[in-house]
């Protein structure tokens, strides 16, 4: 009973800490996005969205599923300082190499694609944020169930970024400052987090060598594919919309999507809070499942109900803005299903390959469907494509769960 009570206190503490972060994720976009759209316009904001979408490919590549595998390893070995230092060295060594490879790929893509080269300053100022992402050890704090550090450091990033937007971005020509401030925030938080790991947790870094890094990449490959392939429908949808319909269409779609992703972040927080706990207490899955699915449904209904005032508040103009927002909102319950049955059931049970195959099929289907849907329906088609792909991911894992239980 004492352990049960301790686990519940830990869950409540971590959920409270990440709820503060979720509050910032919800409130700060409400403050900054209308201002950014008004000052920069949807076209310039669309350039920023495309640059961030390109970086997201490399962010997933650099992470290489450590947010799952390293979190799982830390949760299991949390009481062994020797093993924690080994995990730390393994992750940081691998990420360092992957960031270097990313830059060697990112630079020619920006310079050789005419649409990117026309705004190369914005793209190049976006890239340093990747170093901040790589340095920030969210996987460690999550595995140790010390979510307060994630909350404090992430809050510092967002508050710094928000203040800089209002102080320095005054006209359309200032749009290159947007990615610069974002990068500064993540690099600063990443460096301070590394300082915490070394001083508070007494972790020691030793470069593990290229041959061992190859072994790490091989071990993580199945979950990496599962984490990376959603970029096929997610970021590729944004790219195709920009190429076919222009930066302004991407600006409206990207703004609506950022609001939906704030809701998805809340679902993700529940997943992240329970993931270490369920690795130790798999019997609690049924209660967690009900909570996740109910949360996803309530968020979907709430967004659709308030869709009209939301589009007015955020300066989302156009006849299809409300429809785009409502369609994208349907992705929230689907992502709740994915986090529930994928991350917190099958991956906990080490069924990494099963989750990977489901993601592969949904991502490839989403990538193929993106072309006709965007060609035929522009921003509405982009929203439909995202929802269909996420629906395939969530419903597919639910179906696997039903048959697996039998």
mmCIF file of C-alpha atoms in Angstrom:
data_model
loop_
_atom_site.group_PDB
_atom_site.id
_atom_site.type_symbol
_atom_site.label_atom_id
_atom_site.label_comp_id
_atom_site.label_asym_id
_atom_site.label_seq_id
_atom_site.Cartn_x
_atom_site.Cartn_y
_atom_site.Cartn_z
ATOM 1 C CA UNK A 1 0.000 0.000 0.000
ATOM 2 C CA UNK A 2 2.896 2.319 0.799
ATOM 3 C CA UNK A 3 4.420 1.752 -2.680
ATOM 4 C CA UNK A 4 1.001 2.229 -4.290
ATOM 5 C CA UNK A 5 0.577 5.558 -2.495
ATOM 6 C CA UNK A 6 4.106 6.624 -3.440
ATOM 7 C CA UNK A 7 3.466 5.846 -7.117
ATOM 8 C CA UNK A 8 0.248 7.859 -7.078
ATOM 9 C CA UNK A 9 1.986 10.826 -5.469
ATOM 10 C CA UNK A 10 4.694 10.674 -8.128
ATOM 11 C CA UNK A 11 2.120 10.573 -10.923
ATOM 12 C CA UNK A 12 0.196 13.509 -9.463
ATOM 13 C CA UNK A 13 3.395 15.522 -8.944
ATOM 14 C CA UNK A 14 4.598 14.875 -12.488
ATOM 15 C CA UNK A 15 1.204 15.549 -14.006
ATOM 16 C CA UNK A 16 0.994 18.806 -12.057
ATOM 17 C CA UNK A 17 4.438 19.858 -13.264
ATOM 18 C CA UNK A 18 3.690 19.074 -16.896
ATOM 19 C CA UNK A 19 0.246 20.654 -16.603
ATOM 20 C CA UNK A 20 1.977 23.953 -15.868
ATOM 21 C CA UNK A 21 3.950 23.453 -19.062
ATOM 22 C CA UNK A 22 0.756 22.565 -20.914
ATOM 23 C CA UNK A 23 -0.800 25.752 -19.593
ATOM 24 C CA UNK A 24 2.046 27.711 -21.147
ATOM 25 C CA UNK A 25 1.661 25.753 -24.392
ATOM 26 C CA UNK A 26 -1.986 26.761 -24.479
ATOM 27 C CA UNK A 27 -1.736 30.353 -23.231
ATOM 28 C CA UNK A 28 1.396 31.643 -24.974
ATOM 29 C CA UNK A 29 0.182 30.800 -28.512
ATOM 30 C CA UNK A 30 -3.050 32.574 -27.640
ATOM 31 C CA UNK A 31 -0.926 35.635 -26.907
ATOM 32 C CA UNK A 32 1.698 35.475 -29.671
ATOM 33 C CA UNK A 33 0.032 33.879 -32.702
ATOM 34 C CA UNK A 34 -2.525 36.654 -33.379
ATOM 35 C CA UNK A 35 0.253 39.251 -33.059
ATOM 36 C CA UNK A 36 2.618 37.319 -35.342
ATOM 37 C CA UNK A 37 -0.045 36.804 -38.012
ATOM 38 C CA UNK A 38 -1.008 40.471 -37.857
ATOM 39 C CA UNK A 39 2.568 41.813 -38.036
ATOM 40 C CA UNK A 40 4.191 39.294 -40.378
ATOM 41 C CA UNK A 41 1.156 38.204 -42.399
ATOM 42 C CA UNK A 42 0.261 34.665 -43.411
ATOM 43 C CA UNK A 43 2.838 34.547 -46.239
ATOM 44 C CA UNK A 44 5.888 35.308 -44.061
ATOM 45 C CA UNK A 45 4.523 33.095 -41.308
ATOM 46 C CA UNK A 46 4.152 30.379 -43.929
ATOM 47 C CA UNK A 47 7.908 30.587 -44.650
ATOM 48 C CA UNK A 48 8.588 30.049 -40.932
ATOM 49 C CA UNK A 49 6.207 27.071 -40.857
ATOM 50 C CA UNK A 50 7.949 25.461 -43.853
ATOM 51 C CA UNK A 51 11.402 26.016 -42.285
ATOM 52 C CA UNK A 52 10.249 24.397 -39.052
ATOM 53 C CA UNK A 53 8.733 21.517 -41.011
ATOM 54 C CA UNK A 54 12.071 20.896 -42.718
ATOM 55 C CA UNK A 55 13.864 20.990 -39.375
ATOM 56 C CA UNK A 56 11.352 18.505 -37.943
ATOM 57 C CA UNK A 57 12.747 15.799 -40.252
ATOM 58 C CA UNK A 58 16.190 16.321 -38.771
ATOM 59 C CA UNK A 59 14.830 16.618 -35.250
ATOM 60 C CA UNK A 60 13.282 13.158 -35.556
ATOM 61 C CA UNK A 61 16.491 11.864 -37.122
ATOM 62 C CA UNK A 62 18.675 13.311 -34.341
ATOM 63 C CA UNK A 63 16.388 12.041 -31.601
ATOM 64 C CA UNK A 64 16.511 8.529 -33.129
ATOM 65 C CA UNK A 65 13.767 7.340 -30.747
ATOM 66 C CA UNK A 66 15.778 8.075 -27.582
ATOM 67 C CA UNK A 67 12.670 9.759 -26.171
ATOM 68 C CA UNK A 68 11.286 6.209 -25.941
ATOM 69 C CA UNK A 69 14.272 3.857 -25.620
ATOM 70 C CA UNK A 70 16.476 6.003 -23.364
ATOM 71 C CA UNK A 71 13.483 6.928 -21.192
ATOM 72 C CA UNK A 72 12.705 3.233 -20.835
ATOM 73 C CA UNK A 73 16.329 2.428 -19.931
ATOM 74 C CA UNK A 74 16.574 5.247 -17.376
ATOM 75 C CA UNK A 75 13.296 4.138 -15.762
ATOM 76 C CA UNK A 76 14.679 0.612 -15.338
ATOM 77 C CA UNK A 77 18.201 1.609 -14.147
ATOM 78 C CA UNK A 78 17.335 4.774 -12.240
ATOM 79 C CA UNK A 79 19.093 3.594 -9.058
ATOM 80 C CA UNK A 80 22.408 2.741 -10.722
ATOM 81 C CA UNK A 81 24.670 5.765 -11.226
ATOM 82 C CA UNK A 82 27.065 3.673 -13.304
ATOM 83 C CA UNK A 83 24.323 2.603 -15.730
ATOM 84 C CA UNK A 84 22.885 6.124 -15.900
ATOM 85 C CA UNK A 85 26.288 7.517 -16.907
ATOM 86 C CA UNK A 86 26.551 4.804 -19.536
ATOM 87 C CA UNK A 87 23.101 5.630 -20.944
ATOM 88 C CA UNK A 88 23.953 9.352 -20.873
ATOM 89 C CA UNK A 89 27.228 8.806 -22.758
ATOM 90 C CA UNK A 90 25.521 6.554 -25.288
ATOM 91 C CA UNK A 91 22.751 9.057 -26.038
ATOM 92 C CA UNK A 92 24.900 12.188 -26.155
ATOM 93 C CA UNK A 93 27.611 10.562 -28.291
ATOM 94 C CA UNK A 94 25.073 9.338 -30.821
ATOM 95 C CA UNK A 95 23.168 12.622 -30.950
ATOM 96 C CA UNK A 96 26.362 14.590 -31.527
ATOM 97 C CA UNK A 97 27.177 12.559 -34.631
ATOM 98 C CA UNK A 98 23.592 12.769 -35.878
ATOM 99 C CA UNK A 99 23.540 16.584 -35.528
ATOM 100 C CA UNK A 100 26.717 16.831 -37.621
ATOM 101 C CA UNK A 101 25.238 14.550 -40.301
ATOM 102 C CA UNK A 102 22.031 16.609 -40.225
ATOM 103 C CA UNK A 103 23.887 19.833 -40.945
ATOM 104 C CA UNK A 104 25.696 18.240 -43.893
ATOM 105 C CA UNK A 105 22.292 17.263 -45.326
ATOM 106 C CA UNK A 106 20.341 20.374 -44.323
ATOM 107 C CA UNK A 107 22.689 22.914 -45.936
ATOM 108 C CA UNK A 108 22.606 21.619 -49.544
ATOM 109 C CA UNK A 109 18.829 21.114 -49.373
ATOM 110 C CA UNK A 110 18.341 24.781 -48.436
ATOM 111 C CA UNK A 111 20.784 26.075 -51.037
ATOM 112 C CA UNK A 112 19.647 23.866 -53.933
ATOM 113 C CA UNK A 113 15.840 24.136 -53.594
ATOM 114 C CA UNK A 114 14.877 27.523 -55.136
ATOM 115 C CA UNK A 115 11.915 28.147 -52.814
ATOM 116 C CA UNK A 116 14.135 27.522 -49.772
ATOM 117 C CA UNK A 117 17.118 29.451 -51.156
ATOM 118 C CA UNK A 118 14.928 32.546 -51.607
ATOM 119 C CA UNK A 119 14.550 32.626 -47.811
ATOM 120 C CA UNK A 120 17.832 30.921 -46.879
ATOM 121 C CA UNK A 121 18.501 33.277 -43.940
ATOM 122 C CA UNK A 122 15.336 32.082 -42.192
ATOM 123 C CA UNK A 123 16.162 28.423 -42.865
ATOM 124 C CA UNK A 124 19.772 28.735 -41.688
ATOM 125 C CA UNK A 125 18.720 30.569 -38.518
ATOM 126 C CA UNK A 126 16.209 27.795 -37.855
ATOM 127 C CA UNK A 127 18.865 25.049 -37.817
ATOM 128 C CA UNK A 128 20.704 25.960 -34.540
ATOM 129 C CA UNK A 129 17.544 25.027 -32.628
ATOM 130 C CA UNK A 130 18.416 21.420 -33.534
ATOM 131 C CA UNK A 131 21.524 21.625 -31.347
ATOM 132 C CA UNK A 132 19.305 22.811 -28.488
ATOM 133 C CA UNK A 133 16.883 19.913 -29.039
ATOM 134 C CA UNK A 134 19.783 17.447 -28.988
ATOM 135 C CA UNK A 135 21.261 18.901 -25.796
ATOM 136 C CA UNK A 136 17.962 18.964 -23.902
ATOM 137 C CA UNK A 137 17.770 15.617 -21.987
ATOM 138 C CA UNK A 138 14.011 15.324 -21.736
ATOM 139 C CA UNK A 139 14.438 11.533 -21.966
ATOM 140 C CA UNK A 140 16.480 11.538 -18.739
ATOM 141 C CA UNK A 141 14.122 13.652 -16.634
ATOM 142 C CA UNK A 142 11.137 11.684 -17.920
ATOM 143 C CA UNK A 143 12.778 8.353 -17.074
ATOM 144 C CA UNK A 144 13.692 9.615 -13.591
ATOM 145 C CA UNK A 145 10.109 10.909 -13.234
ATOM 146 C CA UNK A 146 11.474 14.371 -12.430
ATOM 147 C CA UNK A 147 9.123 16.290 -14.715
ATOM 148 C CA UNK A 148 9.602 19.544 -12.825
ATOM 149 C CA UNK A 149 12.910 20.107 -14.609
ATOM 150 C CA UNK A 150 11.270 19.694 -18.011
ATOM 151 C CA UNK A 151 8.604 22.174 -16.929
ATOM 152 C CA UNK A 152 10.981 24.818 -15.557
ATOM 153 C CA UNK A 153 13.408 24.740 -18.479
ATOM 154 C CA UNK A 154 10.689 24.559 -21.140
ATOM 155 C CA UNK A 155 8.880 27.437 -19.449
ATOM 156 C CA UNK A 156 12.062 29.521 -19.604
ATOM 157 C CA UNK A 157 12.340 28.801 -23.347
ATOM 158 C CA UNK A 158 8.759 29.804 -24.063
ATOM 159 C CA UNK A 159 8.728 32.911 -21.890
ATOM 160 C CA UNK A 160 12.040 34.135 -23.360
ATOM 161 C CA UNK A 161 10.725 33.501 -26.882
ATOM 162 C CA UNK A 162 7.425 35.278 -26.184
ATOM 163 C CA UNK A 163 9.068 38.375 -24.695
ATOM 164 C CA UNK A 164 11.502 38.649 -27.619
ATOM 165 C CA UNK A 165 8.647 38.463 -30.146
ATOM 166 C CA UNK A 166 6.852 41.449 -28.652
ATOM 167 C CA UNK A 167 10.001 43.507 -28.114
ATOM 168 C CA UNK A 168 11.880 42.940 -31.368
ATOM 169 C CA UNK A 169 9.400 41.851 -34.059
ATOM 170 C CA UNK A 170 7.773 45.087 -35.143
ATOM 171 C CA UNK A 171 7.418 44.827 -38.918
ATOM 172 C CA UNK A 172 7.228 42.235 -41.674
ATOM 173 C CA UNK A 173 10.963 42.488 -42.419
ATOM 174 C CA UNK A 174 11.733 41.278 -38.873
ATOM 175 C CA UNK A 175 10.482 37.767 -39.584
ATOM 176 C CA UNK A 176 14.044 36.350 -39.642
ATOM 177 C CA UNK A 177 14.255 37.083 -35.881
ATOM 178 C CA UNK A 178 11.520 34.529 -35.127
ATOM 179 C CA UNK A 179 13.698 31.427 -35.682
ATOM 180 C CA UNK A 180 16.736 33.147 -34.143
ATOM 181 C CA UNK A 181 15.034 33.718 -30.789
ATOM 182 C CA UNK A 182 13.622 30.188 -30.856
ATOM 183 C CA UNK A 183 17.138 28.768 -31.343
ATOM 184 C CA UNK A 184 18.609 30.905 -28.541
ATOM 185 C CA UNK A 185 15.948 29.655 -26.135
ATOM 186 C CA UNK A 186 16.522 25.969 -26.860
ATOM 187 C CA UNK A 187 20.318 26.203 -26.799
ATOM 188 C CA UNK A 188 20.275 28.038 -23.469
ATOM 189 C CA UNK A 189 17.904 25.505 -21.895
ATOM 190 C CA UNK A 190 19.905 22.595 -23.321
ATOM 191 C CA UNK A 191 23.196 23.858 -21.881
ATOM 192 C CA UNK A 192 21.685 24.468 -18.445
ATOM 193 C CA UNK A 193 20.074 21.004 -18.464
ATOM 194 C CA UNK A 194 23.474 19.453 -19.208
ATOM 195 C CA UNK A 195 24.893 21.358 -16.247
ATOM 196 C CA UNK A 196 22.169 19.829 -14.038
ATOM 197 C CA UNK A 197 22.973 16.297 -15.199
ATOM 198 C CA UNK A 198 26.641 16.734 -14.361
ATOM 199 C CA UNK A 199 26.269 18.543 -11.019
ATOM 200 C CA UNK A 200 23.036 17.176 -9.536
ATOM 201 C CA UNK A 201 23.019 13.629 -10.904
ATOM 202 C CA UNK A 202 26.814 13.229 -11.093
ATOM 203 C CA UNK A 203 26.738 11.833 -14.625
ATOM 204 C CA UNK A 204 30.029 11.407 -16.444
ATOM 205 C CA UNK A 205 30.342 11.624 -20.223
ATOM 206 C CA UNK A 206 32.669 9.431 -22.253
ATOM 207 C CA UNK A 207 32.495 9.308 -26.033
ATOM 208 C CA UNK A 208 31.588 5.704 -26.843
ATOM 209 C CA UNK A 209 33.219 5.506 -30.291
ATOM 210 C CA UNK A 210 31.790 5.177 -33.792
ATOM 211 C CA UNK A 211 31.504 1.375 -33.741
ATOM 212 C CA UNK A 212 29.347 1.422 -30.588
ATOM 213 C CA UNK A 213 27.289 4.274 -32.004
ATOM 214 C CA UNK A 214 26.531 2.008 -34.956
ATOM 215 C CA UNK A 215 25.293 -0.620 -32.525
ATOM 216 C CA UNK A 216 23.043 1.923 -30.784
ATOM 217 C CA UNK A 217 21.533 2.968 -34.116
ATOM 218 C CA UNK A 218 20.868 -0.664 -35.012
ATOM 219 C CA UNK A 219 19.213 -1.366 -31.659
ATOM 220 C CA UNK A 220 16.976 1.700 -31.880
ATOM 221 C CA UNK A 221 16.119 1.305 -35.549
ATOM 222 C CA UNK A 222 12.623 -0.212 -35.224
ATOM 223 C CA UNK A 223 11.327 2.463 -32.873
ATOM 224 C CA UNK A 224 13.173 5.156 -34.844
ATOM 225 C CA UNK A 225 11.257 4.168 -37.989
ATOM 226 C CA UNK A 226 8.066 4.297 -35.941
ATOM 227 C CA UNK A 227 8.904 7.822 -34.744
ATOM 228 C CA UNK A 228 10.334 9.147 -38.022
ATOM 229 C CA UNK A 229 7.896 7.925 -40.659
ATOM 230 C CA UNK A 230 4.980 10.127 -39.539
ATOM 231 C CA UNK A 231 7.015 12.951 -41.098
ATOM 232 C CA UNK A 232 6.023 11.467 -44.468
ATOM 233 C CA UNK A 233 2.430 12.603 -44.018
ATOM 234 C CA UNK A 234 2.964 15.345 -41.417
ATOM 235 C CA UNK A 235 5.760 17.558 -42.758
ATOM 236 C CA UNK A 236 5.399 16.455 -46.366
ATOM 237 C CA UNK A 237 1.807 17.672 -46.287
ATOM 238 C CA UNK A 238 3.055 21.125 -45.277
ATOM 239 C CA UNK A 239 5.703 21.132 -48.020
ATOM 240 C CA UNK A 240 3.286 20.074 -50.742
ATOM 241 C CA UNK A 241 0.718 22.648 -49.644
ATOM 242 C CA UNK A 242 3.373 25.356 -49.899
ATOM 243 C CA UNK A 243 4.531 24.219 -53.336
ATOM 244 C CA UNK A 244 1.013 23.853 -54.723
ATOM 245 C CA UNK A 245 -0.990 26.572 -52.946
ATOM 246 C CA UNK A 246 1.714 29.016 -51.785
ATOM 247 C CA UNK A 247 3.084 30.315 -48.477
ATOM 248 C CA UNK A 248 -0.154 32.087 -47.508
ATOM 249 C CA UNK A 249 -2.111 28.802 -47.572
ATOM 250 C CA UNK A 250 0.613 27.213 -45.443
ATOM 251 C CA UNK A 251 0.329 30.129 -43.016
ATOM 252 C CA UNK A 252 -3.399 29.490 -42.384
ATOM 253 C CA UNK A 253 -2.974 25.698 -42.246
ATOM 254 C CA UNK A 254 0.128 25.982 -40.032
ATOM 255 C CA UNK A 255 -1.578 28.354 -37.586
ATOM 256 C CA UNK A 256 -4.621 26.051 -37.273
ATOM 257 C CA UNK A 257 -2.346 23.034 -36.897
ATOM 258 C CA UNK A 258 -0.311 24.737 -34.158
ATOM 259 C CA UNK A 259 -3.515 25.173 -32.128
ATOM 260 C CA UNK A 260 -4.411 21.516 -32.580
ATOM 261 C CA UNK A 261 -0.894 20.433 -31.635
ATOM 262 C CA UNK A 262 -1.292 22.362 -28.380
ATOM 263 C CA UNK A 263 -4.249 20.084 -27.608
ATOM 264 C CA UNK A 264 -2.254 17.049 -28.709
ATOM 265 C CA UNK A 265 0.497 18.158 -26.348
ATOM 266 C CA UNK A 266 -1.908 17.729 -23.440
ATOM 267 C CA UNK A 267 -2.574 14.151 -24.558
ATOM 268 C CA UNK A 268 1.165 13.629 -24.980
ATOM 269 C CA UNK A 269 1.759 14.833 -21.411
ATOM 270 C CA UNK A 270 -0.539 12.132 -20.054
ATOM 271 C CA UNK A 271 1.374 9.598 -22.123
ATOM 272 C CA UNK A 272 4.765 10.836 -20.924
ATOM 273 C CA UNK A 273 3.715 10.935 -17.263
ATOM 274 C CA UNK A 274 2.367 7.383 -17.295
ATOM 275 C CA UNK A 275 5.018 5.783 -19.547
ATOM 276 C CA UNK A 276 7.687 5.195 -16.839
ATOM 277 C CA UNK A 277 4.960 4.193 -14.367
ATOM 278 C CA UNK A 278 3.411 1.647 -16.753
ATOM 279 C CA UNK A 279 6.842 0.156 -17.407
ATOM 280 C CA UNK A 280 6.844 -0.719 -13.704
ATOM 281 C CA UNK A 281 3.081 -1.304 -13.209
ATOM 282 C CA UNK A 282 1.551 -2.694 -16.403
ATOM 283 C CA UNK A 283 -1.598 -3.713 -14.525
ATOM 284 C CA UNK A 284 -2.681 -0.068 -14.363
ATOM 285 C CA UNK A 285 -3.147 0.108 -18.150
ATOM 286 C CA UNK A 286 -6.955 -0.253 -18.177
ATOM 287 C CA UNK A 287 -7.490 2.822 -15.999
ATOM 288 C CA UNK A 288 -4.945 4.752 -18.059
ATOM 289 C CA UNK A 289 -6.692 3.687 -21.298
ATOM 290 C CA UNK A 290 -10.062 5.077 -20.182
ATOM 291 C CA UNK A 291 -8.465 8.367 -19.119
ATOM 292 C CA UNK A 292 -6.611 8.823 -22.423
ATOM 293 C CA UNK A 293 -9.564 8.060 -24.694
ATOM 294 C CA UNK A 294 -11.942 10.281 -22.722
ATOM 295 C CA UNK A 295 -9.444 13.161 -22.783
ATOM 296 C CA UNK A 296 -9.026 12.925 -26.559
ATOM 297 C CA UNK A 297 -12.777 12.942 -27.164
ATOM 298 C CA UNK A 298 -13.453 15.906 -24.820
ATOM 299 C CA UNK A 299 -10.737 18.016 -26.483
ATOM 300 C CA UNK A 300 -12.137 17.266 -29.944
ATOM 301 C CA UNK A 301 -15.672 18.295 -28.979
ATOM 302 C CA UNK A 302 -14.435 21.435 -27.225
ATOM 303 C CA UNK A 303 -12.380 22.656 -30.193
ATOM 304 C CA UNK A 304 -15.179 22.052 -32.685
ATOM 305 C CA UNK A 305 -17.713 23.817 -30.465
ATOM 306 C CA UNK A 306 -15.479 26.902 -30.173
ATOM 307 C CA UNK A 307 -14.067 26.795 -33.720
ATOM 308 C CA UNK A 308 -15.721 30.005 -34.953
ATOM 309 C CA UNK A 309 -14.531 32.318 -32.132
ATOM 310 C CA UNK A 310 -11.076 30.658 -32.273
ATOM 311 C CA UNK A 311 -10.623 31.537 -35.958
ATOM 312 C CA UNK A 312 -11.711 35.133 -35.296
ATOM 313 C CA UNK A 313 -9.381 35.502 -32.305
ATOM 314 C CA UNK A 314 -6.368 34.163 -34.222
ATOM 315 C CA UNK A 315 -6.958 36.101 -37.427
ATOM 316 C CA UNK A 316 -7.442 32.869 -39.405
ATOM 317 C CA UNK A 317 -9.119 34.330 -42.459
ATOM 318 C CA UNK A 318 -10.732 32.531 -45.352
ATOM 319 C CA UNK A 319 -13.919 30.634 -46.033
ATOM 320 C CA UNK A 320 -12.356 27.293 -45.078
ATOM 321 C CA UNK A 321 -10.619 28.333 -41.840
ATOM 322 C CA UNK A 322 -13.336 26.907 -39.551
ATOM 323 C CA UNK A 323 -13.539 23.671 -41.534
ATOM 324 C CA UNK A 324 -9.756 23.298 -41.485
ATOM 325 C CA UNK A 325 -9.680 23.697 -37.706
ATOM 326 C CA UNK A 326 -12.566 21.259 -37.093
ATOM 327 C CA UNK A 327 -11.118 18.620 -39.398
ATOM 328 C CA UNK A 328 -7.695 18.884 -37.753
ATOM 329 C CA UNK A 329 -9.350 18.604 -34.313
ATOM 330 C CA UNK A 330 -10.365 15.040 -35.169
ATOM 331 C CA UNK A 331 -6.684 14.112 -35.019
ATOM 332 C CA UNK A 332 -6.696 14.643 -31.224
ATOM 333 C CA UNK A 333 -8.697 11.494 -30.279
ATOM 334 C CA UNK A 334 -6.742 9.531 -32.889
ATOM 335 C CA UNK A 335 -3.447 10.610 -31.317
ATOM 336 C CA UNK A 336 -4.858 9.672 -27.911
ATOM 337 C CA UNK A 337 -5.453 6.156 -29.281
ATOM 338 C CA UNK A 338 -1.931 6.035 -30.701
ATOM 339 C CA UNK A 339 -0.249 7.102 -27.447
ATOM 340 C CA UNK A 340 -2.497 4.769 -25.482
ATOM 341 C CA UNK A 341 -2.100 1.536 -27.430
ATOM 342 C CA UNK A 342 1.234 2.199 -29.115
ATOM 343 C CA UNK A 343 3.571 3.939 -26.681
ATOM 344 C CA UNK A 344 2.004 2.830 -23.405
ATOM 345 C CA UNK A 345 0.927 -0.709 -24.266
ATOM 346 C CA UNK A 346 2.847 -2.346 -27.104
ATOM 347 C CA UNK A 347 6.142 -0.521 -26.572
ATOM 348 C CA UNK A 348 5.934 -1.189 -22.831
ATOM 349 C CA UNK A 349 5.562 -4.864 -23.791
ATOM 350 C CA UNK A 350 8.599 -4.536 -26.111
ATOM 351 C CA UNK A 351 6.451 -5.070 -29.203
ATOM 352 C CA UNK A 352 8.422 -2.357 -30.990
ATOM 353 C CA UNK A 353 8.229 -4.003 -34.404
ATOM 354 C CA UNK A 354 4.432 -4.283 -34.302
ATOM 355 C CA UNK A 355 4.099 -0.543 -33.641
ATOM 356 C CA UNK A 356 6.667 0.204 -36.346
ATOM 357 C CA UNK A 357 4.762 -1.759 -39.006
ATOM 358 C CA UNK A 358 1.504 0.010 -38.164
ATOM 359 C CA UNK A 359 3.227 3.397 -38.441
ATOM 360 C CA UNK A 360 4.911 2.448 -41.729
ATOM 361 C CA UNK A 361 1.608 1.563 -43.393
ATOM 362 C CA UNK A 362 -0.193 4.688 -42.132
ATOM 363 C CA UNK A 363 2.688 7.019 -43.035
ATOM 364 C CA UNK A 364 3.136 5.681 -46.548
ATOM 365 C CA UNK A 365 -0.612 5.870 -47.131
ATOM 366 C CA UNK A 366 -0.632 9.462 -45.837
ATOM 367 C CA UNK A 367 2.265 10.408 -48.085
ATOM 368 C CA UNK A 368 0.530 8.960 -51.173
ATOM 369 C CA UNK A 369 -2.844 10.522 -50.353
ATOM 370 C CA UNK A 370 -1.308 13.957 -49.808
ATOM 371 C CA UNK A 371 -0.840 14.593 -53.536
ATOM 372 C CA UNK A 372 -4.454 14.170 -54.758
ATOM 373 C CA UNK A 373 -6.019 15.651 -51.620
ATOM 374 C CA UNK A 374 -3.953 18.852 -51.709
ATOM 375 C CA UNK A 375 -4.258 19.163 -55.494
ATOM 376 C CA UNK A 376 -8.031 18.865 -55.211
ATOM 377 C CA UNK A 377 -8.856 20.618 -51.950
ATOM 378 C CA UNK A 378 -5.826 22.777 -50.979
ATOM 379 C CA UNK A 379 -5.773 23.475 -47.199
ATOM 380 C CA UNK A 380 -8.862 21.344 -46.545
ATOM 381 C CA UNK A 381 -7.136 18.471 -48.348
ATOM 382 C CA UNK A 382 -4.016 18.925 -46.216
ATOM 383 C CA UNK A 383 -6.146 18.738 -43.055
ATOM 384 C CA UNK A 384 -7.998 15.659 -44.304
ATOM 385 C CA UNK A 385 -4.730 13.941 -45.144
ATOM 386 C CA UNK A 386 -3.302 14.543 -41.671
ATOM 387 C CA UNK A 387 -6.438 13.252 -39.960
ATOM 388 C CA UNK A 388 -6.746 10.147 -42.159
ATOM 389 C CA UNK A 389 -3.121 9.178 -41.553
ATOM 390 C CA UNK A 390 -3.390 9.692 -37.799
ATOM 391 C CA UNK A 391 -6.689 7.826 -37.807
ATOM 392 C CA UNK A 392 -4.993 4.856 -39.463
ATOM 393 C CA UNK A 393 -2.264 4.948 -36.823
ATOM 394 C CA UNK A 394 -4.622 5.144 -33.847
ATOM 395 C CA UNK A 395 -7.365 2.797 -35.058
ATOM 396 C CA UNK A 396 -4.784 0.343 -36.389
ATOM 397 C CA UNK A 397 -3.168 -0.020 -32.963
ATOM 398 C CA UNK A 398 -6.571 -0.265 -31.276
ATOM 399 C CA UNK A 399 -7.436 -3.157 -33.587
ATOM 400 C CA UNK A 400 -4.076 -4.807 -32.886
ATOM 401 C CA UNK A 401 -4.772 -4.444 -29.161
ATOM 402 C CA UNK A 402 -8.173 -6.115 -29.495
ATOM 403 C CA UNK A 403 -6.717 -9.090 -31.357
ATOM 404 C CA UNK A 404 -3.578 -9.200 -29.148
ATOM 405 C CA UNK A 405 -5.706 -9.487 -26.004
ATOM 406 C CA UNK A 406 -7.472 -12.527 -27.445
#
